Each structure stands twice: as C-alpha cells, then as structure tokens.
mmCIF file of C-alpha atoms in Angstrom:
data_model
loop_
_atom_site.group_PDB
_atom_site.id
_atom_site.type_symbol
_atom_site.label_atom_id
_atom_site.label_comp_id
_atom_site.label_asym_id
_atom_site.label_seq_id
_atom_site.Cartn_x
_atom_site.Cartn_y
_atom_site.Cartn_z
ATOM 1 C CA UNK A 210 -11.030 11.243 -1.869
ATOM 2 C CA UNK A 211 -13.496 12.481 -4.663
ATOM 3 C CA UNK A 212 -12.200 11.938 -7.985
ATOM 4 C CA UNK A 213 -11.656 13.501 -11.592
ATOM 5 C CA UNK A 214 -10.702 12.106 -14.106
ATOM 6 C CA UNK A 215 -8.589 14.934 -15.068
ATOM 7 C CA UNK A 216 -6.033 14.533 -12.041
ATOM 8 C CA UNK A 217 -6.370 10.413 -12.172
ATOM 9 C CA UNK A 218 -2.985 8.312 -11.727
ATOM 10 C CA UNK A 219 -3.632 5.069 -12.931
ATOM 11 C CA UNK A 220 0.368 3.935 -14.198
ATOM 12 C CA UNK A 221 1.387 1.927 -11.274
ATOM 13 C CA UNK A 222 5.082 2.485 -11.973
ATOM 14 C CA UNK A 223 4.426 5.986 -11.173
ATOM 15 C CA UNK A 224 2.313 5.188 -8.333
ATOM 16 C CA UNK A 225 5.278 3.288 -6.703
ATOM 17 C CA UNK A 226 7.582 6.265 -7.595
ATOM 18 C CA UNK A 227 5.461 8.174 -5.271
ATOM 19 C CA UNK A 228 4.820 5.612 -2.735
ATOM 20 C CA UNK A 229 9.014 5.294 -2.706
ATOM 21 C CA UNK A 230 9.429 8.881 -2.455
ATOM 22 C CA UNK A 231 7.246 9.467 0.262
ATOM 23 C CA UNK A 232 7.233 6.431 2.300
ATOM 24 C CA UNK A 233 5.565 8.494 5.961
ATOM 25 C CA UNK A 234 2.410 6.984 5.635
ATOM 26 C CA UNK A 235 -1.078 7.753 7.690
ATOM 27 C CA UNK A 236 -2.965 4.211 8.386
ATOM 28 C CA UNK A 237 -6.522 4.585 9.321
ATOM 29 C CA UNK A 238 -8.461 2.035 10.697
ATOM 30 C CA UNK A 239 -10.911 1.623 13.190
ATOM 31 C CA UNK A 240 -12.072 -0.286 16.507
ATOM 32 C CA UNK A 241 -15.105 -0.476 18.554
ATOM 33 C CA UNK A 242 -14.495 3.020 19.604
ATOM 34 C CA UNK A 243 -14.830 4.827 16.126
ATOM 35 C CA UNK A 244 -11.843 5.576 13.443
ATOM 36 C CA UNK A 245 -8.373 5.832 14.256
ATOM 37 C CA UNK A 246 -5.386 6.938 12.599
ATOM 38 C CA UNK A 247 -1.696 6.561 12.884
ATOM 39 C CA UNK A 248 1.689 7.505 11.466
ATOM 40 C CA UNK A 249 4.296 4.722 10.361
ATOM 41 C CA UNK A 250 7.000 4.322 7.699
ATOM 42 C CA UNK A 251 6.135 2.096 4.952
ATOM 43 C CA UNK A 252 7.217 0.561 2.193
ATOM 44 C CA UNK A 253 6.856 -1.322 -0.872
ATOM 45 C CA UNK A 254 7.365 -5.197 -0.564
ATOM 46 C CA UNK A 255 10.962 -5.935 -2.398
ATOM 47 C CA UNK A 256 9.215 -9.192 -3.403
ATOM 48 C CA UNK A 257 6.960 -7.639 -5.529
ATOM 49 C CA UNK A 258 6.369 -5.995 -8.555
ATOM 50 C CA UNK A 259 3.073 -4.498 -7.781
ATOM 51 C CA UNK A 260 1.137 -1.606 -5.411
ATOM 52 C CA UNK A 261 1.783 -4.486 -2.056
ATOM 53 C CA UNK A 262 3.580 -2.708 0.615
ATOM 54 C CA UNK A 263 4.987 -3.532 3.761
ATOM 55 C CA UNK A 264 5.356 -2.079 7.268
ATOM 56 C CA UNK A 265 4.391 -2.364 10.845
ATOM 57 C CA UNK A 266 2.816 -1.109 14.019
ATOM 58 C CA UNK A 267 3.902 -0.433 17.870
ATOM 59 C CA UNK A 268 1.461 -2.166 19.877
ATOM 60 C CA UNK A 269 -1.411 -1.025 20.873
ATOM 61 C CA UNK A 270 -1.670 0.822 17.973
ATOM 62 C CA UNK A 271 -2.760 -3.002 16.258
ATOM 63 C CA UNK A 272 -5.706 -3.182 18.439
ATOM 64 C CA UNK A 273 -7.199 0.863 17.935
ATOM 65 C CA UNK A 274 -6.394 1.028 14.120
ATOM 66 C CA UNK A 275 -8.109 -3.080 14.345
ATOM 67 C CA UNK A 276 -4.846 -4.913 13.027
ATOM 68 C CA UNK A 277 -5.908 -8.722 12.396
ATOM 69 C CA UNK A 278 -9.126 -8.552 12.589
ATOM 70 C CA UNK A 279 -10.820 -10.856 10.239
ATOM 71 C CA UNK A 280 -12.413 -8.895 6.931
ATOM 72 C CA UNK A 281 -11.291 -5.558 8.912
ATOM 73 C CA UNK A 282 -10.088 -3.145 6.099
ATOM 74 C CA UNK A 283 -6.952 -0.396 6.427
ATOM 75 C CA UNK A 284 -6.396 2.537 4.642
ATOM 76 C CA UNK A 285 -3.201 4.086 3.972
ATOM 77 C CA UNK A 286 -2.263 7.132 2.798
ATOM 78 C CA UNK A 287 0.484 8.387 1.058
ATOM 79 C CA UNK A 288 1.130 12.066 0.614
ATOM 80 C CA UNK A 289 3.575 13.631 -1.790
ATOM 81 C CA UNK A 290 4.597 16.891 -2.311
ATOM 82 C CA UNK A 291 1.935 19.820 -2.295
ATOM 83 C CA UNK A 292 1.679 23.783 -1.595
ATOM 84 C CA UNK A 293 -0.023 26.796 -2.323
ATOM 85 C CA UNK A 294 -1.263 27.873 -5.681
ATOM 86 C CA UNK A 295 -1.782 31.537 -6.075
ATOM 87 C CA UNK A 296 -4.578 33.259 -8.908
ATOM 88 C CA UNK A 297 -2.005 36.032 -9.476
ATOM 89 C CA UNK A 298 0.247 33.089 -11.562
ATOM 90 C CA UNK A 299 -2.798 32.150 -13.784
ATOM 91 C CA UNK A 300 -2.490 35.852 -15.710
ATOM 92 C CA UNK A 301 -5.215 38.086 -16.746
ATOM 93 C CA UNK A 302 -7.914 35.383 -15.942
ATOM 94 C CA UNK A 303 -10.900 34.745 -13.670
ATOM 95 C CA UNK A 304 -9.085 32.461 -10.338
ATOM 96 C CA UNK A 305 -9.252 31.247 -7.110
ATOM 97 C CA UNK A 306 -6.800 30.504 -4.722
ATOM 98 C CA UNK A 307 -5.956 26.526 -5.062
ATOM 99 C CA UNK A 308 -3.350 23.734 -4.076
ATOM 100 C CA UNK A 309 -1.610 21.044 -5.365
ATOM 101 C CA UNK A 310 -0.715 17.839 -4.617
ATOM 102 C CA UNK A 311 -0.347 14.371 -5.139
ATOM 103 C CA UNK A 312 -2.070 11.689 -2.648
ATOM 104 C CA UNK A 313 -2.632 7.814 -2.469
ATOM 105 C CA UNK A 314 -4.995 5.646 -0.631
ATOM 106 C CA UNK A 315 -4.430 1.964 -0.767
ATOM 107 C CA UNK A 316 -7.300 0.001 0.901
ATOM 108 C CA UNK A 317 -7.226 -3.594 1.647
ATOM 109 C CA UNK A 318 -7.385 -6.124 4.368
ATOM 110 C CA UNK A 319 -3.582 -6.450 5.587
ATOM 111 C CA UNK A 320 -2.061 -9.675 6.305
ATOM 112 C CA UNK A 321 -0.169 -10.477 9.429
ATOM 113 C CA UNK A 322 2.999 -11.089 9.822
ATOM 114 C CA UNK A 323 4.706 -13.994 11.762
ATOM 115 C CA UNK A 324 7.735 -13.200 13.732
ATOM 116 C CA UNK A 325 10.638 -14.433 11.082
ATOM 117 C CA UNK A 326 8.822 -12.234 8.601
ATOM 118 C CA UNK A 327 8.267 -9.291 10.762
ATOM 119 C CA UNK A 328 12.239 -9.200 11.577
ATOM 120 C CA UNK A 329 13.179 -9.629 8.159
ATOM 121 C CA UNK A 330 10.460 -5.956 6.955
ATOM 122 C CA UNK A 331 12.023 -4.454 10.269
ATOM 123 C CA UNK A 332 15.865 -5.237 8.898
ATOM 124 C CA UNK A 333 14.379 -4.118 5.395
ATOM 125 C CA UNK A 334 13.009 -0.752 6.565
ATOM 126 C CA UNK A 335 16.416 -0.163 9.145
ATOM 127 C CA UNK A 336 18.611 -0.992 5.836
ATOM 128 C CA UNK A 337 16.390 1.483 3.609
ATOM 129 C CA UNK A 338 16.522 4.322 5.831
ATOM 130 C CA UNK A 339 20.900 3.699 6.881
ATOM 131 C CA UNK A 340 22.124 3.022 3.518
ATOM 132 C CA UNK A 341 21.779 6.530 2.373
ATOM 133 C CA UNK A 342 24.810 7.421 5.314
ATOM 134 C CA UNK A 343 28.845 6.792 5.338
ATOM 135 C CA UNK A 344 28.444 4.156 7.962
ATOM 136 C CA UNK A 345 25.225 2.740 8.171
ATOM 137 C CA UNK A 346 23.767 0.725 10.991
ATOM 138 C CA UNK A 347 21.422 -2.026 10.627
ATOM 139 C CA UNK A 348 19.196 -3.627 12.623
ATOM 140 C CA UNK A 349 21.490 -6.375 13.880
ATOM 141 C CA UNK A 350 24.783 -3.903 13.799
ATOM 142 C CA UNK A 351 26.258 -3.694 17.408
ATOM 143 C CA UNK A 352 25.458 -2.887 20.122
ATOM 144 C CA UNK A 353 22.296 -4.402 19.527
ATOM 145 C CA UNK A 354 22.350 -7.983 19.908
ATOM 146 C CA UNK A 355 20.087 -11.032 19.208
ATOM 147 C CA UNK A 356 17.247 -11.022 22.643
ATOM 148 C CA UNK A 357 17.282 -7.204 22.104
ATOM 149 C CA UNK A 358 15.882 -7.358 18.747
ATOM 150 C CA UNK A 359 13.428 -10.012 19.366
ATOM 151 C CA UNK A 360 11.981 -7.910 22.291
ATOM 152 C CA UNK A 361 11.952 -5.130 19.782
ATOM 153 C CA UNK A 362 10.097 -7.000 17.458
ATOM 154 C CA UNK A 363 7.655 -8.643 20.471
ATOM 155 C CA UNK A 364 6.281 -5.043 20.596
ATOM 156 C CA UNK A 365 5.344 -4.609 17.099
ATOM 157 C CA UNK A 366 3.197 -6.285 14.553
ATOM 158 C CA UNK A 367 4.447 -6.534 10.798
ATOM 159 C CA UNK A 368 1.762 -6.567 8.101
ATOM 160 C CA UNK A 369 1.967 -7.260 4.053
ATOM 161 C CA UNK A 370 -1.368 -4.988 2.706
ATOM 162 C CA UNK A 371 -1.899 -6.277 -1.317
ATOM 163 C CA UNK A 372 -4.709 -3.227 -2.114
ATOM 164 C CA UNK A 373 -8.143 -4.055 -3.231
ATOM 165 C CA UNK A 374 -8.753 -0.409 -3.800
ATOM 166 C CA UNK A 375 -6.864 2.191 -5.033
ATOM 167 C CA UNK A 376 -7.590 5.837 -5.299
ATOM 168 C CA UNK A 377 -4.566 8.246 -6.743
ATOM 169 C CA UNK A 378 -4.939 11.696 -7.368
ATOM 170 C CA UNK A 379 -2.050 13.733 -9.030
ATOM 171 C CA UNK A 380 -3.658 17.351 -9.110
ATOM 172 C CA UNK A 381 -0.836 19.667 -10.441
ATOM 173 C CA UNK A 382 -2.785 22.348 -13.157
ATOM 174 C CA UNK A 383 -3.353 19.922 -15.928
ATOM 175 C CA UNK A 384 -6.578 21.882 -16.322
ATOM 176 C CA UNK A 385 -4.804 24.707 -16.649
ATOM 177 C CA UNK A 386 -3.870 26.053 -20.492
ATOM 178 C CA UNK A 387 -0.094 25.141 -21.532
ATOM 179 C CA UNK A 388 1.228 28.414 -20.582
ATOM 180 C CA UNK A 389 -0.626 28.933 -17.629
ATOM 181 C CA UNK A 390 1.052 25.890 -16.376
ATOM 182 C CA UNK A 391 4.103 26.843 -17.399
ATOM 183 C CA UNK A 392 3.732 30.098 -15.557
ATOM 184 C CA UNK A 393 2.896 28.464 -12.275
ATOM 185 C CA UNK A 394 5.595 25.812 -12.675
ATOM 186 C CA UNK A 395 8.530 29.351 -12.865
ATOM 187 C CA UNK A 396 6.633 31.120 -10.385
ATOM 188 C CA UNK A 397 6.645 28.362 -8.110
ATOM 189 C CA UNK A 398 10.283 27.916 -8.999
ATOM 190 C CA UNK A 399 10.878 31.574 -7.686
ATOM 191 C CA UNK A 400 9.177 31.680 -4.865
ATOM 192 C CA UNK A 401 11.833 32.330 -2.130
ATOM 193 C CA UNK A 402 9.540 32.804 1.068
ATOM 194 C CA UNK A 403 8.053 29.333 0.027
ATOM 195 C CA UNK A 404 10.497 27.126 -1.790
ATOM 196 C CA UNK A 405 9.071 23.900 -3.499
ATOM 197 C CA UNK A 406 11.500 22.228 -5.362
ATOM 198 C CA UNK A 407 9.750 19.001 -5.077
ATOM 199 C CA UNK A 408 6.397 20.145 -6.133
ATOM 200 C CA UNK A 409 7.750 21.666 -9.214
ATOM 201 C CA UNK A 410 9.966 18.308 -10.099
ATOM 202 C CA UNK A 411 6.424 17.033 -9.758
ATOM 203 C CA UNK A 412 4.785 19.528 -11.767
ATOM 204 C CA UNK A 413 7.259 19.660 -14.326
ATOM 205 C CA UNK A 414 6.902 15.913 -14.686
ATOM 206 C CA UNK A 415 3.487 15.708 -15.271
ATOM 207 C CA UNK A 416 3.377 18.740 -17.588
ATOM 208 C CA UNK A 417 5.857 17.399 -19.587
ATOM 209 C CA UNK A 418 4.040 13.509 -19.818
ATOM 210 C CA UNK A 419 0.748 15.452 -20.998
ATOM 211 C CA UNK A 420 2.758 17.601 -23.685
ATOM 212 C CA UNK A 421 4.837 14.444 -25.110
ATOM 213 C CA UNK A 422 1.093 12.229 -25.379
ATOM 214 C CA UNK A 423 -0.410 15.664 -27.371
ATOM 215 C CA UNK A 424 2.559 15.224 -29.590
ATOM 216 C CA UNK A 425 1.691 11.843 -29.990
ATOM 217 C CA UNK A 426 -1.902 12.173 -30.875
ATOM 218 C CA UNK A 427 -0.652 14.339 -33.949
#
C-alpha cells in the first residue's frame, strides 16, 4: 500500500481501535503455487499491550497461505470503514471522484500455536463474539463437550503474529481545506441511498484530532 505522509497512522492506540473495530481480517500468504489469501476473524492478543494479534486457520488453509514455515512472512489486513466520495461535496472547485478509508497491513512471521494455547485464542475469540448477547455461549457451553472441542481444535492451527512491519493508512480528506471537510463529513451524513455512519464517526474523528493539534501549534 503506497504511502503519504498526509494520511499516515502511526498512534498505535488508534491503530488497535481500528484493528478492534474491525476484527474480519484478509491473511495473505503464499506457497509453492503463488500467493494466497484468506478470510479469518482476528484479534488482538489480551496479553499484550502492543500491535500482536491473535487468530487461527481451518486446515488446509495453513499449508496454501504457508503457516509454519520457517522465515515465511504473513500479511494481514485490516479494513475499516470506507465509501464513496463525490466532487459535487468539495464546492466550486476543480475534483475528482475519490474514496475513503482506513486500512492496516501487519507483516510478520507468525508463531505457532500449541494445542493448550490454540484452545485458550479459540475460547477467547467464541467469548468476544457471545458476550455482546443475553445468553451467550462459549466454547465449552453445552452441548459441546470436552472430545468435541479438541477435534474442533485438531482442524485448525492457532498463530500469535508480533508485526515487523506496519503500514496504516487513514485517508479521510485531511487534504482537503477545513470546510471542505466539513462539507463532506454533513453530506456524507445525509446521504440516504448510501448511509455511512461509521465512515463519518471516522471522519469526524480525525477532523477533529487535526483541528485540536492546529489549536495547539498557536
């Protein structure tokens, strides 16, 4: 993902914001037949304070994304809310169509998981996703029982992925004049064939971050 400097996230509290938010992640790796992508929920590692997040695959998806394989790197992407940016909300000025959006890639070389560990990120992810319901069911909530969730687990491999490289891009008009933005941010906020409330929380908080540092500077 080329960069600018303009649209750069660097503040890794905000980067786990997003990385909570949006936890579908694409994984691309690769095996002896070319690059390979897949789709998984992950998340960050409770244990840690940093960008290291957590997750696993079905199998065979470890051996065509290259799972475990020594110096092997994976890339994950995280993708946070985006949508179309019309020219007619930039006023009487020379524009092209556009959109925004907010992405992460964390690169690394993930580290395997052995089976204890596995069960407890698969009872992690279960409890993430359940506790938002009135009677949530984990992992080891009947009828499942012991053997079933072991076999469960047999067909998966767990991974910890500490980044090496990270790549952030938060691309929501901040080259855009104050009141341009501010312009987008309502019409967006109007737009009922294409709601996006999340993309205008996102705008909005950005917007708002690069007005309080300009008050700052004065």
């Amino acid at each position: 993902m080329r960069q600018n400097p303009s649209f750069a996230m660097t503040d890794v509290s905000e980067l786990r914001r997003v990385i909570a938010d949006n936890p579908w992640a694409t994984l691309v790796g690769r095996d002896a037949d070319g690059m390979t992508a897949s789709h998984y929920a992950i998340l960050l590692d409770p244990d840690r304070d940093d960008l290291t997040v957590v997750g696993h695959v079905g199998r065979p998806d470890d051996l065509v994304i290259g799972l475990g394989q020594p110096e092997q790197e994976l890339l994950l992407i995280f993708q946070g809310p985006h949508g179309y940016i019309s020219p007619g909300w930039y006023g009487d000025l020379p524009a092209v169509p556009t959109w925004n959006y907010i992405a992460l890639h964390l690169s690394g070389v993930p580290e395997i998981l052995d089976t204890e560990e596995n069960l407890r990120v698969l009872e992690h992810l279960v409890d993430h996703f359940e506790n938002r319901f009135p009677s949530p069911r984990g992992i080891w909530t009947a009828p499942n029982d012991e053997g079933f969730v072991r076999r469960l687990e047999a067909g998966t491999v767990g991974f910890r992925l500490t980044p090496t490289r990270v790549v952030a891009k938060r691309k929501l008009s901040q080259n855009k004049p104050d009141d341009v933005v501010e312009n987008v941010i309502l019409e967006l906020s109007r737009d009922e064939a294409h709601p996006q409330p999340a993309l205008v929380a996102e705008m909005r908080r950005a917007h708002d971050a690069r007005m309080a540092a300009k008050a700052a500077r004065r």
